[in-house]
Short mmCIF file of C-alpha atoms in Angstrom, two decimals:
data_model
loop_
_atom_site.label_atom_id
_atom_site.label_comp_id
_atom_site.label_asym_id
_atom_site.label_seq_id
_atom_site.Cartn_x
_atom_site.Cartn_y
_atom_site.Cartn_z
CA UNK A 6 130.34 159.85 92.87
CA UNK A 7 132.36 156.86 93.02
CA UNK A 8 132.57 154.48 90.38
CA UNK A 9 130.16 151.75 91.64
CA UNK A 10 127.63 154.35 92.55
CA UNK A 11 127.63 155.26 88.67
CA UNK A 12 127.28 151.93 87.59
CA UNK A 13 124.40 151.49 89.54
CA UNK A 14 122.53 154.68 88.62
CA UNK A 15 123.67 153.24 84.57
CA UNK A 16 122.02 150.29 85.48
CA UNK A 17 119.06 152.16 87.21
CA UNK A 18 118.62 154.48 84.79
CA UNK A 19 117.89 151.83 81.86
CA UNK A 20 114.50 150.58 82.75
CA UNK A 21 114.39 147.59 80.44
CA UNK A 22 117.24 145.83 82.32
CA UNK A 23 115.37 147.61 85.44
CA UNK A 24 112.10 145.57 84.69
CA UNK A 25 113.64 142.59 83.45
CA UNK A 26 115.60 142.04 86.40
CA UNK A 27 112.95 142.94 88.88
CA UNK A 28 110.67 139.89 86.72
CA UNK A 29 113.72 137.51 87.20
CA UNK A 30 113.51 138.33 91.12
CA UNK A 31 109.68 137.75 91.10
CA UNK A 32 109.98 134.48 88.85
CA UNK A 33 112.68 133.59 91.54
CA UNK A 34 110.65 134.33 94.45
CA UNK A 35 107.79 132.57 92.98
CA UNK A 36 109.78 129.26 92.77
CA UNK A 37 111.03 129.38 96.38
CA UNK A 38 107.51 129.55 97.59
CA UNK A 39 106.07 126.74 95.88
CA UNK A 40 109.30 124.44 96.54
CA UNK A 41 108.92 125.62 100.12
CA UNK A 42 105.02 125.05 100.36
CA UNK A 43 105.78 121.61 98.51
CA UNK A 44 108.21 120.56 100.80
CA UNK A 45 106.23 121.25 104.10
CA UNK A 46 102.85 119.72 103.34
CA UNK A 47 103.94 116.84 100.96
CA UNK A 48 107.71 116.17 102.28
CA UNK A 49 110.66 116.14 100.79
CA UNK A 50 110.37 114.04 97.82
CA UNK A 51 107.02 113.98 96.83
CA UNK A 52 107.02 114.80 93.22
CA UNK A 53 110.25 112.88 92.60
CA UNK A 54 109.99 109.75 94.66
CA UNK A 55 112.05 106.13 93.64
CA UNK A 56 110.92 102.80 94.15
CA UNK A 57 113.93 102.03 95.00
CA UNK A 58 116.46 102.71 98.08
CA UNK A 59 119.39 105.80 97.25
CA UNK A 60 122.07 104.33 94.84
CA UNK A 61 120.08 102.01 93.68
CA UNK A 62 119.08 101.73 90.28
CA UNK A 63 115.89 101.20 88.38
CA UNK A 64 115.66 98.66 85.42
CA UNK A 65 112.16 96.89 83.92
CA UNK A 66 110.24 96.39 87.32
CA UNK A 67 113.75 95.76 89.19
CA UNK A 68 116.19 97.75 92.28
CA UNK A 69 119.64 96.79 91.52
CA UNK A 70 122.64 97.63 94.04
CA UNK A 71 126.37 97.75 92.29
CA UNK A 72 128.70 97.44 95.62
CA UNK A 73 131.86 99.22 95.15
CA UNK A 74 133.61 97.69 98.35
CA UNK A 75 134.19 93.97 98.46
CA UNK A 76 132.68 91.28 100.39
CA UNK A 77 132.76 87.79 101.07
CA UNK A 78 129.47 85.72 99.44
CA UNK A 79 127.84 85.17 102.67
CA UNK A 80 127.94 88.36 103.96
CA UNK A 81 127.12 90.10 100.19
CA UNK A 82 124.01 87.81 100.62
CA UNK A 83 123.30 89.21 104.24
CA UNK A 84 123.42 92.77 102.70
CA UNK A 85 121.04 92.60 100.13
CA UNK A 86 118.84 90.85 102.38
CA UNK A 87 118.63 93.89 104.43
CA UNK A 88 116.97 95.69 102.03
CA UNK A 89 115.00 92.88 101.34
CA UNK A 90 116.98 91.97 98.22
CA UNK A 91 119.49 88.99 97.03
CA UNK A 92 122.12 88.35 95.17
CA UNK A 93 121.18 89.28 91.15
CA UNK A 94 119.33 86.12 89.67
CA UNK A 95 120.21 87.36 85.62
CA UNK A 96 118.43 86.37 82.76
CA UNK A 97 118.93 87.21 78.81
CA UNK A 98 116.40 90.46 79.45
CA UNK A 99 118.96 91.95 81.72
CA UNK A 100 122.22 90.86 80.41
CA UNK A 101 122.83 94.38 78.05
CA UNK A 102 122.30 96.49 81.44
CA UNK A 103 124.04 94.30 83.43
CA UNK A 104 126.79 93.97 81.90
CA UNK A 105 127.14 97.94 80.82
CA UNK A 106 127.03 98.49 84.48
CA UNK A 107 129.45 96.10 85.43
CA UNK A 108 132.16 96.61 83.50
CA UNK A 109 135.33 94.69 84.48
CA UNK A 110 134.83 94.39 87.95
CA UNK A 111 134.03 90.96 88.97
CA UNK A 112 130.22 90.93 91.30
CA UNK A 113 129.23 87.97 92.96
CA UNK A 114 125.93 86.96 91.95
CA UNK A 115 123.04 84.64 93.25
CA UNK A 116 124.61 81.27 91.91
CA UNK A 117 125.73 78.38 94.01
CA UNK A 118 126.28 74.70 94.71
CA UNK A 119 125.99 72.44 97.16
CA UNK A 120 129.80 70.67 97.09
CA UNK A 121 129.83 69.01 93.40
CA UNK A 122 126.54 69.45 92.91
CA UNK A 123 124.46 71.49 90.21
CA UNK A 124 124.21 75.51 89.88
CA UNK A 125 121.13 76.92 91.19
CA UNK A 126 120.23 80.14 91.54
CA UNK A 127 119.77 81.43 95.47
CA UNK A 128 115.53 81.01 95.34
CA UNK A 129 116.50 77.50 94.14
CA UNK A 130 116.46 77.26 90.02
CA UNK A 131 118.24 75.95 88.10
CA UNK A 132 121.55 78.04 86.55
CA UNK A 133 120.43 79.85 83.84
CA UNK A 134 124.22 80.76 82.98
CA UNK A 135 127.06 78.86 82.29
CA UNK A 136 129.59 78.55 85.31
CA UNK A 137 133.26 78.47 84.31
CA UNK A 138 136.00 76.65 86.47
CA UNK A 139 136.33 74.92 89.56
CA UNK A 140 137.18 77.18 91.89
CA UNK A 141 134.66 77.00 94.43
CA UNK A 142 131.06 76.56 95.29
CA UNK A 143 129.75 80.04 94.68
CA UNK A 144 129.99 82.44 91.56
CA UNK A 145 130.36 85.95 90.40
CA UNK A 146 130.22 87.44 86.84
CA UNK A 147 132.39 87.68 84.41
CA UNK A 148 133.21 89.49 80.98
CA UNK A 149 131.44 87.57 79.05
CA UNK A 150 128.58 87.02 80.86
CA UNK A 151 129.00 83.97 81.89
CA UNK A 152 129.90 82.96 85.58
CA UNK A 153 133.04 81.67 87.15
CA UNK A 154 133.24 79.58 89.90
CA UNK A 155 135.03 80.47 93.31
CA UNK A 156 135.51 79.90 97.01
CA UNK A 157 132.42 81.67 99.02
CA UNK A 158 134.73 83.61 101.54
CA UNK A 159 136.84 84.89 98.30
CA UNK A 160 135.92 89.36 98.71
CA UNK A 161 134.21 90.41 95.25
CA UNK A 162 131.95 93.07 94.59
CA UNK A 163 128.29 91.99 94.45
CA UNK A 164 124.56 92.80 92.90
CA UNK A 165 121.89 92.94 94.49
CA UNK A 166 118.51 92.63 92.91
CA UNK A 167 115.04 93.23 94.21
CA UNK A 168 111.27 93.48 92.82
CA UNK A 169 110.22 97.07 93.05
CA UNK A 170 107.13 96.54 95.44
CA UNK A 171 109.96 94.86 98.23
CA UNK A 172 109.80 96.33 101.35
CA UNK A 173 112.70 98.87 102.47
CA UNK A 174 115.58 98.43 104.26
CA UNK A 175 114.80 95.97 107.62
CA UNK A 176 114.73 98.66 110.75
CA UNK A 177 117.59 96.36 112.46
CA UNK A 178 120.18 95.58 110.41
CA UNK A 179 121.91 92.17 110.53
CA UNK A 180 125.82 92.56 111.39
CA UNK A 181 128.57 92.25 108.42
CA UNK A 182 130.54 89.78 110.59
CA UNK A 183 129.22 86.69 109.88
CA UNK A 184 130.97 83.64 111.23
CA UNK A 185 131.95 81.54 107.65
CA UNK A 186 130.88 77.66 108.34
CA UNK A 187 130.80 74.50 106.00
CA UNK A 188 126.74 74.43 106.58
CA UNK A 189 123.70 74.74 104.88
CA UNK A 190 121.23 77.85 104.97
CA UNK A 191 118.60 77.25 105.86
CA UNK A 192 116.48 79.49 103.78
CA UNK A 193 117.75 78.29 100.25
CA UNK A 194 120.21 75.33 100.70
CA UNK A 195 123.05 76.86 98.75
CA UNK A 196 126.36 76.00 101.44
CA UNK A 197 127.16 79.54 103.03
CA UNK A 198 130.90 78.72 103.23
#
């Protein structure tokens, strides 16, 4: 008898490791089944559905989207409007979470300005956080959560923000090459340049 052979009649011949294994196989069997049953009448992710869309994240009612490529301000805006979304409008709740998630990369965020005029937030408030510099008519985050200014076709990371109940992502999405212009939008007034 070769030497496998014996280690398999050892292992046959002990019937406690015989009975616990064979209960292992049955608990394992039993687990299959019900994932399997689960997954054809339900879908999926039934049990373990998100509010919000993959790599998004979940925070106090909120989706939140942490690009890591960069884009210009525009076109950041144009993303998170796809999943029916803008650029993060922060407040005090949110600035802990924020700005763990953050870290040092600079995200453009939903502040703007007509040319020398006040911050407002993209639905049209007014800036909640102090705007540093001069650079430019839109503004991304910094360290210490505070904004800084800077041109709008300057490539930063951005956040996106969204209620939980928005809709998904639109079935057509809108094209990453926007054309940059000196002209108002027309849904919030902020200069998309």
């Amino acid at each position: 008898m070769s030497a496998v052979h014996r280690q398999c009649w050892k292992f046959a011949v002990d019937k406690k490791k015989l009975i616990y294994c064979g209960g292992f196989i049955i608990v394992l069997v039993v687990i299959v089944v019900v994932t399997v049953f689960l997954t054809k009448h339900f879908g999926p992710s039934c049990a373990f559905s998100s509010p919000c869309p993959p790599l998004w994240i979940m925070f106090e009612g909120k989706c939140y989207y942490f690009s890591k490529e960069g884009k210009n301000w525009t076109s950041s805006q144009t993303f998170c409007s796809s999943y029916g979304a803008s650029l993060a409008r922060i407040t005090t709740n949110e600035k802990d979470f924020i700005m763990w998630l953050k870290g040092k990369t600079p995200y453009w965020i939903g502040l703007g300005r007509d040319r020398d005029q006040s911050w407002k937030w993209i639905n049209g408030e007014n800036a909640t956080l102090e705007v540093i510099g001069n650079g430019g008519d839109c503004a991304y985050l910094v360290d210490d959560f505070k904004a800084s200014s800077s041109r709008c076709n300057t490539e930063h990371s951005w956040i996106c923000q969204r209620p939980v109940e928005a809709a998904g992502p639109a079935i057509e999405r809108k094209a990453d090459g926007v054309q940059l212009s000196r002209q108002h939008d027309p849904v919030d007034g902020i200069r998309t340049h």
